[in-house]
PDB file of C-alpha atoms in Angstrom:
ATOM      1  CA  MET A   1      42.504 -61.658  83.978  1.00 42.00           C
ATOM      2  CA  SER A   2      40.161 -63.740  81.743  1.00 43.00           C
ATOM      3  CA  MET A   3      40.435 -63.485  78.002  1.00 45.00           C
ATOM      4  CA  THR A   4      37.062 -64.749  77.327  1.00 44.00           C
ATOM      5  CA  ILE A   5      35.086 -62.131  74.940  1.00 44.00           C
ATOM      6  CA  GLU A   6      31.542 -62.172  76.000  1.00 45.00           C
ATOM      7  CA  SER A   7      28.762 -60.192  74.374  1.00 43.00           C
ATOM      8  CA  GLN A   8      28.252 -57.109  76.281  1.00 56.00           C
ATOM      9  CA  ALA A   9      25.680 -54.203  75.797  1.00 65.00           C
ATOM     10  CA  GLU A  10      27.285 -51.497  73.807  1.00 80.00           C
ATOM     11  CA  ILE A  11      28.310 -48.318  75.377  1.00 92.00           C
ATOM     12  CA  SER A  12      26.382 -45.274  74.375  1.00 95.00           C
ATOM     13  CA  TYR A  13      27.570 -42.151  72.604  1.00 95.00           C
ATOM     14  CA  GLU A  14      25.895 -40.127  75.362  1.00 95.00           C
ATOM     15  CA  GLU A  15      27.026 -41.974  78.316  1.00 93.00           C
ATOM     16  CA  SER A  16      30.750 -41.982  77.443  1.00 97.00           C
ATOM     17  CA  LYS A  17      31.292 -38.598  75.607  1.00 97.00           C
ATOM     18  CA  ARG A  18      33.517 -36.272  77.418  1.00 98.00           C
ATOM     19  CA  GLU A  19      35.581 -33.047  76.588  1.00 97.00           C
ATOM     20  CA  VAL A  20      38.796 -31.521  77.896  1.00 98.00           C
ATOM     21  CA  VAL A  21      40.137 -27.990  77.420  1.00 96.00           C
ATOM     22  CA  THR A  22      43.565 -27.782  76.419  1.00 95.00           C
ATOM     23  CA  SER A  23      46.148 -25.154  75.501  1.00 93.00           C
ATOM     24  CA  GLU A  24      45.108 -25.419  71.892  1.00 95.00           C
ATOM     25  CA  GLY A  25      41.602 -25.623  72.112  1.00 94.00           C
ATOM     26  CA  MET A  26      38.707 -28.242  73.147  1.00 97.00           C
ATOM     27  CA  LEU A  27      39.552 -31.893  72.541  1.00 98.00           C
ATOM     28  CA  ARG A  28      36.575 -34.205  72.790  1.00 98.00           C
ATOM     29  CA  TYR A  29      36.744 -37.967  73.508  1.00 98.00           C
ATOM     30  CA  HIS A  30      34.599 -41.022  74.822  1.00 98.00           C
ATOM     31  CA  GLU A  31      35.566 -42.678  77.855  1.00 98.00           C
ATOM     32  CA  ALA A  32      34.626 -46.192  79.186  1.00 97.00           C
ATOM     33  CA  GLY A  33      36.281 -49.076  81.475  1.00 97.00           C
ATOM     34  CA  ASP A  34      38.491 -49.333  84.256  1.00 94.00           C
ATOM     35  CA  GLY A  35      42.163 -50.732  84.375  1.00 96.00           C
ATOM     36  CA  PRO A  36      45.307 -49.721  82.536  1.00 98.00           C
ATOM     37  CA  PRO A  37      44.859 -46.946  79.963  1.00 98.00           C
ATOM     38  CA  LEU A  38      44.143 -47.673  76.316  1.00 98.00           C
ATOM     39  CA  LEU A  39      44.148 -44.873  73.871  1.00 98.00           C
ATOM     40  CA  LEU A  40      42.083 -45.347  70.612  1.00 98.00           C
ATOM     41  CA  LEU A  41      42.837 -43.165  67.591  1.00 98.00           C
ATOM     42  CA  HIS A  42      40.921 -43.038  64.378  1.00 98.00           C
ATOM     43  CA  GLY A  43      41.845 -42.797  60.755  1.00 96.00           C
ATOM     44  CA  SER A  44      41.102 -40.158  58.269  1.00 95.00           C
ATOM     45  CA  GLY A  45      38.815 -40.569  55.385  1.00 93.00           C
ATOM     46  CA  ILE A  46      35.363 -39.201  54.703  1.00 94.00           C
ATOM     47  CA  GLY A  47      32.891 -38.420  57.465  1.00 93.00           C
ATOM     48  CA  VAL A  48      35.389 -40.267  59.905  1.00 94.00           C
ATOM     49  CA  SER A  49      35.196 -40.019  63.813  1.00 95.00           C
ATOM     50  CA  GLY A  50      36.858 -41.772  66.770  1.00 97.00           C
ATOM     51  CA  TRP A  51      33.313 -42.948  67.877  1.00 97.00           C
ATOM     52  CA  ARG A  52      32.516 -44.204  64.380  1.00 95.00           C
ATOM     53  CA  ASN A  53      35.845 -46.356  64.070  1.00 97.00           C
ATOM     54  CA  TYR A  54      35.629 -47.911  67.579  1.00 98.00           C
ATOM     55  CA  ARG A  55      31.978 -47.909  68.854  1.00 97.00           C
ATOM     56  CA  GLY A  56      31.609 -51.670  68.104  1.00 96.00           C
ATOM     57  CA  ASN A  57      34.737 -52.567  69.980  1.00 98.00           C
ATOM     58  CA  LEU A  58      34.521 -50.267  73.149  1.00 97.00           C
ATOM     59  CA  ALA A  59      32.256 -52.634  75.328  1.00 97.00           C
ATOM     60  CA  THR A  60      34.842 -55.441  74.855  1.00 97.00           C
ATOM     61  CA  LEU A  61      38.051 -53.310  75.251  1.00 98.00           C
ATOM     62  CA  ALA A  62      36.389 -51.775  78.296  1.00 98.00           C
ATOM     63  CA  GLN A  63      36.242 -54.982  80.181  1.00 97.00           C
ATOM     64  CA  GLN A  64      40.165 -54.885  80.491  1.00 97.00           C
ATOM     65  CA  PHE A  65      41.065 -51.232  79.956  1.00 98.00           C
ATOM     66  CA  HIS A  66      40.253 -47.661  80.643  1.00 98.00           C
ATOM     67  CA  CYS A  67      39.422 -46.744  77.062  1.00 98.00           C
ATOM     68  CA  TYR A  68      39.904 -43.142  75.825  1.00 98.00           C
ATOM     69  CA  VAL A  69      38.546 -42.945  72.142  1.00 98.00           C
ATOM     70  CA  LEU A  70      40.213 -39.615  71.243  1.00 98.00           C
ATOM     71  CA  GLU A  71      38.735 -37.226  68.274  1.00 98.00           C
ATOM     72  CA  PHE A  72      41.429 -35.375  66.281  1.00 97.00           C
ATOM     73  CA  PRO A  73      41.511 -31.797  65.722  1.00 96.00           C
ATOM     74  CA  GLY A  74      40.034 -30.759  62.511  1.00 91.00           C
ATOM     75  CA  PHE A  75      37.852 -33.727  61.972  1.00 91.00           C
ATOM     76  CA  GLY A  76      34.425 -31.510  62.839  1.00 87.00           C
ATOM     77  CA  ILE A  77      34.354 -32.631  66.367  1.00 94.00           C
ATOM     78  CA  SER A  78      37.519 -31.531  68.421  1.00 96.00           C
ATOM     79  CA  ASP A  79      38.414 -27.723  67.786  1.00 95.00           C
ATOM     80  CA  PRO A  80      40.549 -27.262  64.677  1.00 93.00           C
ATOM     81  CA  VAL A  81      44.100 -26.727  64.779  1.00 94.00           C
ATOM     82  CA  ASP A  82      46.455 -25.146  62.151  1.00 92.00           C
ATOM     83  CA  GLY A  83      49.198 -27.508  60.545  1.00 91.00           C
ATOM     84  CA  HIS A  84      48.909 -30.879  58.718  1.00 89.00           C
ATOM     85  CA  PRO A  85      46.436 -33.173  60.083  1.00 92.00           C
ATOM     86  CA  ILE A  86      49.002 -36.061  61.117  1.00 94.00           C
ATOM     87  CA  ALA A  87      51.174 -33.375  62.704  1.00 94.00           C
ATOM     88  CA  THR A  88      48.417 -31.922  64.673  1.00 96.00           C
ATOM     89  CA  ALA A  89      46.938 -35.272  65.749  1.00 97.00           C
ATOM     90  CA  ALA A  90      50.268 -36.320  67.128  1.00 97.00           C
ATOM     91  CA  ALA A  91      50.709 -33.221  69.215  1.00 97.00           C
ATOM     92  CA  ALA A  92      47.050 -33.467  70.292  1.00 98.00           C
ATOM     93  CA  VAL A  93      47.718 -37.120  71.762  1.00 98.00           C
ATOM     94  CA  THR A  94      50.357 -36.124  74.054  1.00 98.00           C
ATOM     95  CA  ARG A  95      48.441 -32.784  74.870  1.00 98.00           C
ATOM     96  CA  PHE A  96      45.390 -34.880  75.647  1.00 98.00           C
ATOM     97  CA  MET A  97      47.516 -37.167  77.975  1.00 98.00           C
ATOM     98  CA  ASP A  98      48.718 -34.472  79.851  1.00 97.00           C
ATOM     99  CA  ALA A  99      45.165 -32.797  80.190  1.00 97.00           C
ATOM    100  CA  VAL A 100      43.602 -35.910  81.790  1.00 97.00           C
ATOM    101  CA  GLY A 101      46.661 -37.114  83.579  1.00 97.00           C
ATOM    102  CA  ILE A 102      48.007 -40.162  81.802  1.00 98.00           C
ATOM    103  CA  GLU A 103      51.682 -40.949  81.785  1.00 98.00           C
ATOM    104  CA  SER A 104      51.850 -43.612  79.552  1.00 98.00           C
ATOM    105  CA  ALA A 105      49.540 -45.807  77.700  1.00 98.00           C
ATOM    106  CA  ALA A 106      48.872 -48.429  75.126  1.00 98.00           C
ATOM    107  CA  ILE A 107      47.639 -47.315  71.980  1.00 98.00           C
ATOM    108  CA  ILE A 108      45.286 -48.748  69.089  1.00 98.00           C
ATOM    109  CA  GLY A 109      45.471 -46.670  65.899  1.00 98.00           C
ATOM    110  CA  ASN A 110      43.248 -47.385  62.854  1.00 98.00           C
ATOM    111  CA  SER A 111      45.195 -46.256  59.376  1.00 97.00           C
ATOM    112  CA  MET A 112      46.341 -42.349  60.071  1.00 97.00           C
ATOM    113  CA  GLY A 113      45.667 -43.207  63.566  1.00 98.00           C
ATOM    114  CA  GLY A 114      48.232 -45.778  63.445  1.00 98.00           C
ATOM    115  CA  VAL A 115      50.683 -43.535  61.732  1.00 98.00           C
ATOM    116  CA  VAL A 116      50.174 -41.005  64.410  1.00 98.00           C
ATOM    117  CA  GLY A 117      50.790 -43.759  67.282  1.00 98.00           C
ATOM    118  CA  VAL A 118      54.099 -44.563  65.474  1.00 98.00           C
ATOM    119  CA  HIS A 119      54.932 -40.737  65.498  1.00 98.00           C
ATOM    120  CA  VAL A 120      54.304 -40.629  69.241  1.00 98.00           C
ATOM    121  CA  ALA A 121      56.077 -43.781  70.116  1.00 98.00           C
ATOM    122  CA  MET A 122      59.195 -42.245  68.086  1.00 98.00           C
ATOM    123  CA  ARG A 123      59.284 -38.916  69.714  1.00 97.00           C
ATOM    124  CA  HIS A 124      58.039 -40.022  73.274  1.00 98.00           C
ATOM    125  CA  PRO A 125      59.052 -43.731  73.728  1.00 98.00           C
ATOM    126  CA  ASP A 126      58.281 -43.579  77.496  1.00 98.00           C
ATOM    127  CA  ARG A 127      54.688 -42.943  77.031  1.00 98.00           C
ATOM    128  CA  VAL A 128      53.580 -45.783  74.689  1.00 98.00           C
ATOM    129  CA  SER A 129      53.677 -48.913  76.491  1.00 98.00           C
ATOM    130  CA  LYS A 130      52.294 -51.001  73.358  1.00 98.00           C
ATOM    131  CA  LEU A 131      51.148 -50.136  69.978  1.00 98.00           C
ATOM    132  CA  ILE A 132      48.698 -51.704  67.708  1.00 98.00           C
ATOM    133  CA  THR A 133      47.893 -50.374  64.129  1.00 98.00           C
ATOM    134  CA  ILE A 134      45.370 -51.156  62.047  1.00 98.00           C
ATOM    135  CA  GLY A 135      46.551 -50.791  58.446  1.00 97.00           C
ATOM    136  CA  GLY A 136      48.231 -47.579  57.154  1.00 95.00           C
ATOM    137  CA  VAL A 137      51.927 -47.851  58.271  1.00 97.00           C
ATOM    138  CA  GLY A 138      54.456 -48.227  55.507  1.00 97.00           C
ATOM    139  CA  PRO A 139      55.349 -47.675  52.055  1.00 96.00           C
ATOM    140  CA  ASN A 140      53.563 -49.327  49.031  1.00 95.00           C
ATOM    141  CA  ILE A 141      56.071 -51.969  47.657  1.00 95.00           C
ATOM    142  CA  PHE A 142      54.464 -54.148  45.055  1.00 95.00           C
ATOM    143  CA  SER A 143      51.075 -52.063  44.894  1.00 95.00           C
ATOM    144  CA  GLN A 144      50.034 -48.985  43.050  1.00 93.00           C
ATOM    145  CA  GLN A 145      50.620 -45.681  44.806  1.00 91.00           C
ATOM    146  CA  PRO A 146      48.241 -43.963  45.218  1.00 94.00           C
ATOM    147  CA  SER A 147      46.096 -46.873  46.192  1.00 96.00           C
ATOM    148  CA  GLU A 148      42.710 -47.289  44.782  1.00 97.00           C
ATOM    149  CA  GLY A 149      41.106 -46.071  48.030  1.00 97.00           C
ATOM    150  CA  THR A 150      43.225 -42.764  47.983  1.00 96.00           C
ATOM    151  CA  ARG A 151      42.415 -42.130  44.549  1.00 96.00           C
ATOM    152  CA  LEU A 152      38.620 -42.449  45.416  1.00 97.00           C
ATOM    153  CA  LEU A 153      39.389 -40.001  48.364  1.00 97.00           C
ATOM    154  CA  ARG A 154      41.058 -37.459  45.952  1.00 96.00           C
ATOM    155  CA  ASP A 155      37.890 -37.527  43.681  1.00 97.00           C
ATOM    156  CA  PHE A 156      35.882 -36.832  46.491  1.00 96.00           C
ATOM    157  CA  ALA A 157      37.857 -34.338  48.360  1.00 95.00           C
ATOM    158  CA  ASP A 158      38.284 -32.335  44.810  1.00 96.00           C
ATOM    159  CA  GLU A 159      34.322 -32.444  44.232  1.00 95.00           C
ATOM    160  CA  PRO A 160      32.176 -33.959  46.912  1.00 95.00           C
ATOM    161  CA  SER A 161      29.146 -35.988  46.325  1.00 95.00           C
ATOM    162  CA  ARG A 162      27.172 -38.554  47.964  1.00 96.00           C
ATOM    163  CA  GLU A 163      27.833 -40.926  45.088  1.00 97.00           C
ATOM    164  CA  LYS A 164      31.627 -40.638  45.370  1.00 97.00           C
ATOM    165  CA  LEU A 165      31.138 -41.400  49.125  1.00 97.00           C
ATOM    166  CA  VAL A 166      29.342 -44.642  48.519  1.00 97.00           C
ATOM    167  CA  ARG A 167      32.062 -45.672  46.063  1.00 98.00           C
ATOM    168  CA  TRP A 168      34.733 -45.154  48.386  1.00 98.00           C
ATOM    169  CA  LEU A 169      32.900 -46.628  51.463  1.00 97.00           C
ATOM    170  CA  ASN A 170      32.631 -49.863  49.160  1.00 98.00           C
ATOM    171  CA  CYS A 171      36.198 -49.621  48.651  1.00 98.00           C
ATOM    172  CA  MET A 172      36.756 -49.895  52.341  1.00 97.00           C
ATOM    173  CA  VAL A 173      35.417 -53.143  52.794  1.00 98.00           C
ATOM    174  CA  TYR A 174      35.337 -57.005  51.592  1.00 98.00           C
ATOM    175  CA  ASP A 175      31.730 -57.422  52.453  1.00 97.00           C
ATOM    176  CA  PRO A 176      29.494 -54.936  50.927  1.00 97.00           C
ATOM    177  CA  ALA A 177      26.744 -55.617  53.316  1.00 97.00           C
ATOM    178  CA  VAL A 178      28.820 -53.491  56.028  1.00 96.00           C
ATOM    179  CA  VAL A 179      27.992 -50.304  54.073  1.00 97.00           C
ATOM    180  CA  THR A 180      24.586 -49.888  55.360  1.00 97.00           C
ATOM    181  CA  GLU A 181      22.406 -46.852  54.781  1.00 97.00           C
ATOM    182  CA  GLU A 182      22.903 -45.725  58.102  1.00 96.00           C
ATOM    183  CA  ARG A 183      26.703 -45.691  57.637  1.00 96.00           C
ATOM    184  CA  ILE A 184      26.367 -43.782  54.397  1.00 97.00           C
ATOM    185  CA  GLU A 185      24.166 -41.158  55.901  1.00 96.00           C
ATOM    186  CA  GLU A 186      26.341 -40.433  59.044  1.00 94.00           C
ATOM    187  CA  ARG A 187      29.359 -40.249  56.968  1.00 95.00           C
ATOM    188  CA  TRP A 188      27.732 -37.897  54.611  1.00 95.00           C
ATOM    189  CA  GLU A 189      26.293 -35.851  57.222  1.00 93.00           C
ATOM    190  CA  THR A 190      29.892 -35.186  58.903  1.00 89.00           C
ATOM    191  CA  ALA A 191      31.634 -34.639  55.403  1.00 90.00           C
ATOM    192  CA  LYS A 192      29.556 -31.867  54.623  1.00 88.00           C
ATOM    193  CA  ASP A 193      30.994 -30.055  57.673  1.00 87.00           C
ATOM    194  CA  PRO A 194      33.526 -27.282  56.502  1.00 88.00           C
ATOM    195  CA  ALA A 195      36.089 -28.148  59.129  1.00 86.00           C
ATOM    196  CA  SER A 196      35.779 -31.814  58.150  1.00 88.00           C
ATOM    197  CA  HIS A 197      36.065 -31.378  54.563  1.00 90.00           C
ATOM    198  CA  LYS A 198      39.075 -28.880  54.935  1.00 91.00           C
ATOM    199  CA  THR A 199      40.989 -31.411  56.804  1.00 91.00           C
ATOM    200  CA  LEU A 200      40.129 -34.222  54.368  1.00 93.00           C
ATOM    201  CA  ALA A 201      41.171 -31.658  51.270  1.00 93.00           C
ATOM    202  CA  ALA A 202      44.538 -31.008  53.244  1.00 91.00           C
ATOM    203  CA  MET A 203      45.403 -34.734  53.153  1.00 92.00           C
ATOM    204  CA  TYR A 204      43.894 -35.991  49.956  1.00 95.00           C
ATOM    205  CA  GLY A 205      43.073 -33.138  47.500  1.00 94.00           C
ATOM    206  CA  SER A 206      44.896 -32.897  44.268  1.00 94.00           C
ATOM    207  CA  GLU A 207      46.463 -29.645  45.155  1.00 93.00           C
ATOM    208  CA  ALA A 208      47.559 -30.918  48.434  1.00 88.00           C
ATOM    209  CA  ALA A 209      48.972 -34.134  46.883  1.00 88.00           C
ATOM    210  CA  ALA A 210      51.037 -32.114  44.565  1.00 90.00           C
ATOM    211  CA  VAL A 211      52.506 -29.833  47.134  1.00 87.00           C
ATOM    212  CA  GLN A 212      53.130 -32.949  49.373  1.00 84.00           C
ATOM    213  CA  GLN A 213      54.932 -34.642  46.127  1.00 84.00           C
ATOM    214  CA  ARG A 214      57.323 -31.240  45.970  1.00 86.00           C
ATOM    215  CA  ALA A 215      57.944 -31.392  49.583  1.00 83.00           C
ATOM    216  CA  LEU A 216      59.184 -34.997  49.224  1.00 78.00           C
ATOM    217  CA  GLU A 217      61.239 -34.203  46.395  1.00 84.00           C
ATOM    218  CA  THR A 218      63.104 -31.310  47.913  1.00 87.00           C
ATOM    219  CA  SER A 219      63.252 -32.614  51.580  1.00 84.00           C
ATOM    220  CA  GLY A 220      66.368 -34.052  53.098  1.00 84.00           C
ATOM    221  CA  ALA A 221      64.313 -35.714  55.810  1.00 87.00           C
ATOM    222  CA  PRO A 222      63.757 -39.435  55.716  1.00 92.00           C
ATOM    223  CA  PRO A 223      60.359 -40.881  55.345  1.00 92.00           C
ATOM    224  CA  TYR A 224      58.825 -41.949  59.002  1.00 95.00           C
ATOM    225  CA  TRP A 225      58.499 -45.504  58.293  1.00 95.00           C
ATOM    226  CA  SER A 226      62.426 -45.791  57.349  1.00 96.00           C
ATOM    227  CA  MET A 227      62.907 -44.965  60.996  1.00 97.00           C
ATOM    228  CA  MET A 228      60.674 -47.627  62.572  1.00 97.00           C
ATOM    229  CA  ARG A 229      63.759 -48.924  64.509  1.00 97.00           C
ATOM    230  CA  LYS A 230      62.977 -45.955  66.911  1.00 98.00           C
ATOM    231  CA  VAL A 231      59.522 -47.563  67.932  1.00 98.00           C
ATOM    232  CA  GLN A 232      60.866 -49.827  70.458  1.00 97.00           C
ATOM    233  CA  CYS A 233      57.604 -50.678  72.512  1.00 98.00           C
ATOM    234  CA  PRO A 234      56.128 -54.141  71.402  1.00 98.00           C
ATOM    235  CA  THR A 235      54.225 -53.577  68.361  1.00 98.00           C
ATOM    236  CA  LEU A 236      51.457 -55.514  66.639  1.00 98.00           C
ATOM    237  CA  PHE A 237      50.614 -54.389  62.803  1.00 98.00           C
ATOM    238  CA  THR A 238      47.069 -55.845  61.947  1.00 98.00           C
ATOM    239  CA  TRP A 239      45.640 -55.804  58.364  1.00 98.00           C
ATOM    240  CA  GLY A 240      42.935 -56.869  56.103  1.00 98.00           C
ATOM    241  CA  LEU A 241      44.236 -59.266  53.217  1.00 98.00           C
ATOM    242  CA  ASP A 242      41.576 -57.397  50.975  1.00 98.00           C
ATOM    243  CA  ASP A 243      42.413 -53.743  52.112  1.00 98.00           C
ATOM    244  CA  ARG A 244      42.341 -51.494  48.932  1.00 98.00           C
ATOM    245  CA  GLN A 245      43.265 -48.350  50.666  1.00 97.00           C
ATOM    246  CA  CYS A 246      46.525 -49.533  52.313  1.00 97.00           C
ATOM    247  CA  PRO A 247      47.378 -52.853  50.593  1.00 97.00           C
ATOM    248  CA  PRO A 248      48.891 -55.462  52.783  1.00 97.00           C
ATOM    249  CA  ASP A 249      52.550 -55.130  51.090  1.00 97.00           C
ATOM    250  CA  MET A 250      52.974 -51.963  53.173  1.00 97.00           C
ATOM    251  CA  PRO A 251      53.646 -53.556  56.499  1.00 98.00           C
ATOM    252  CA  LEU A 252      56.747 -55.490  55.248  1.00 97.00           C
ATOM    253  CA  VAL A 253      59.315 -52.877  55.697  1.00 97.00           C
ATOM    254  CA  PRO A 254      57.846 -51.444  59.084  1.00 97.00           C
ATOM    255  CA  LEU A 255      57.812 -55.070  60.226  1.00 97.00           C
ATOM    256  CA  ARG A 256      61.538 -55.862  59.309  1.00 97.00           C
ATOM    257  CA  LEU A 257      62.725 -52.482  60.942  1.00 98.00           C
ATOM    258  CA  ALA A 258      60.810 -52.138  64.154  1.00 98.00           C
ATOM    259  CA  PRO A 259      62.875 -54.405  66.813  1.00 97.00           C
ATOM    260  CA  ASN A 260      59.662 -55.699  68.556  1.00 97.00           C
ATOM    261  CA  ALA A 261      56.981 -56.087  66.170  1.00 98.00           C
ATOM    262  CA  GLU A 262      54.742 -58.659  64.714  1.00 98.00           C
ATOM    263  CA  LEU A 263      52.087 -58.964  62.169  1.00 98.00           C
ATOM    264  CA  HIS A 264      48.630 -60.465  61.883  1.00 98.00           C
ATOM    265  CA  ILE A 265      46.526 -60.648  58.755  1.00 98.00           C
ATOM    266  CA  PHE A 266      42.858 -61.342  58.570  1.00 98.00           C
ATOM    267  CA  PRO A 267      41.406 -62.995  55.619  1.00 98.00           C
ATOM    268  CA  ASN A 268      38.384 -62.029  53.810  1.00 98.00           C
ATOM    269  CA  CYS A 269      38.771 -58.288  55.399  1.00 98.00           C
ATOM    270  CA  GLY A 270      39.151 -54.925  54.140  1.00 98.00           C
ATOM    271  CA  HIS A 271      40.582 -51.809  55.632  1.00 98.00           C
ATOM    272  CA  TRP A 272      38.384 -51.635  58.353  1.00 97.00           C
ATOM    273  CA  VAL A 273      39.630 -54.568  60.509  1.00 98.00           C
ATOM    274  CA  MET A 274      38.044 -53.829  63.559  1.00 98.00           C
ATOM    275  CA  ILE A 275      34.577 -53.720  62.165  1.00 97.00           C
ATOM    276  CA  GLU A 276      34.636 -56.238  59.366  1.00 98.00           C
ATOM    277  CA  ALA A 277      36.962 -58.821  61.696  1.00 98.00           C
ATOM    278  CA  LYS A 278      35.427 -57.350  65.109  1.00 98.00           C
ATOM    279  CA  GLU A 279      35.652 -60.497  67.268  1.00 98.00           C
ATOM    280  CA  ALA A 280      38.763 -61.649  65.585  1.00 98.00           C
ATOM    281  CA  PHE A 281      40.598 -58.638  66.049  1.00 98.00           C
ATOM    282  CA  GLU A 282      39.493 -58.042  69.630  1.00 98.00           C
ATOM    283  CA  ARG A 283      40.983 -61.740  70.408  1.00 98.00           C
ATOM    284  CA  VAL A 284      44.287 -60.806  68.734  1.00 98.00           C
ATOM    285  CA  ALA A 285      44.225 -57.264  70.148  1.00 98.00           C
ATOM    286  CA  LEU A 286      43.484 -58.319  73.781  1.00 98.00           C
ATOM    287  CA  GLU A 287      46.075 -61.441  73.742  1.00 98.00           C
ATOM    288  CA  PHE A 288      48.746 -58.982  72.595  1.00 98.00           C
ATOM    289  CA  LEU A 289      47.768 -56.345  75.094  1.00 98.00           C
ATOM    290  CA  LEU A 290      47.518 -58.566  78.022  1.00 97.00           C
ATOM    291  CA  ARG A 291      50.352 -60.614  77.133  1.00 94.00           C
ATOM    292  CA  GLY A 292      52.648 -60.762  80.077  1.00 84.00           C
ATOM    293  CA  GLN A 293      49.984 -59.854  82.628  1.00 77.00           C
ATOM    294  CA  LEU A 294      48.137 -63.111  82.550  1.00 55.00           C
TER     295      LEU A 294
END
């Protein structure tokens, strides 16, 4: 297979959108390309969607893979499901794979999507052939907890405003030029959806944070990142050196624990590696995904 990344016409929203009925409601997704299956899992945050995370990468990845950009329940696009957003997202991945007939696939997960990919790889190792995460996975070791980005998300979740959205978007990137008026407006439009805000509050609101802290203090279960040895598939952690949502000390523990893991850090890049370091990320991701097939 060729590793050359050529300029491709972007795949349109309407052309690629799909939906499938499952036992727990409708899951919506975008589909493009041909080849081995590749699931693209989005992050959390304000006004997020799978399409917005990966629309710029889809044309390139679809040259080598049959890509599925899944919209998680509760983010205003797929039908909501009761439960914590990470748990419902992980369940949605295997439910989606069953619904569209995918036995095993490679996964790219951005932030929360990476954490979801880790959970799926731990619980269903036969269903994840390779895993790429973009930020998100691991504990804060040297950096403050909660991070600057998480504190801005909490401010928004408690009392939404367009100004707070802009403040958080600027925290996501190294280059402020990435935060265009178009990006602000589309995020703000989705953020006003009640289902989307309910999910955001369940993850980042002050009340939810207090509940999660009490649960951690009383739980006998270890944190997911301490069990990374269960992730047996080849794993690539990718990170922006200037990530203020998930600082780059976070992957050090997962990198040590996961038996087949490697780490690539992109300079002059914030949390959205697949957007800010688009071409470099695509090259690194394709080399990793196609390794052994060339």
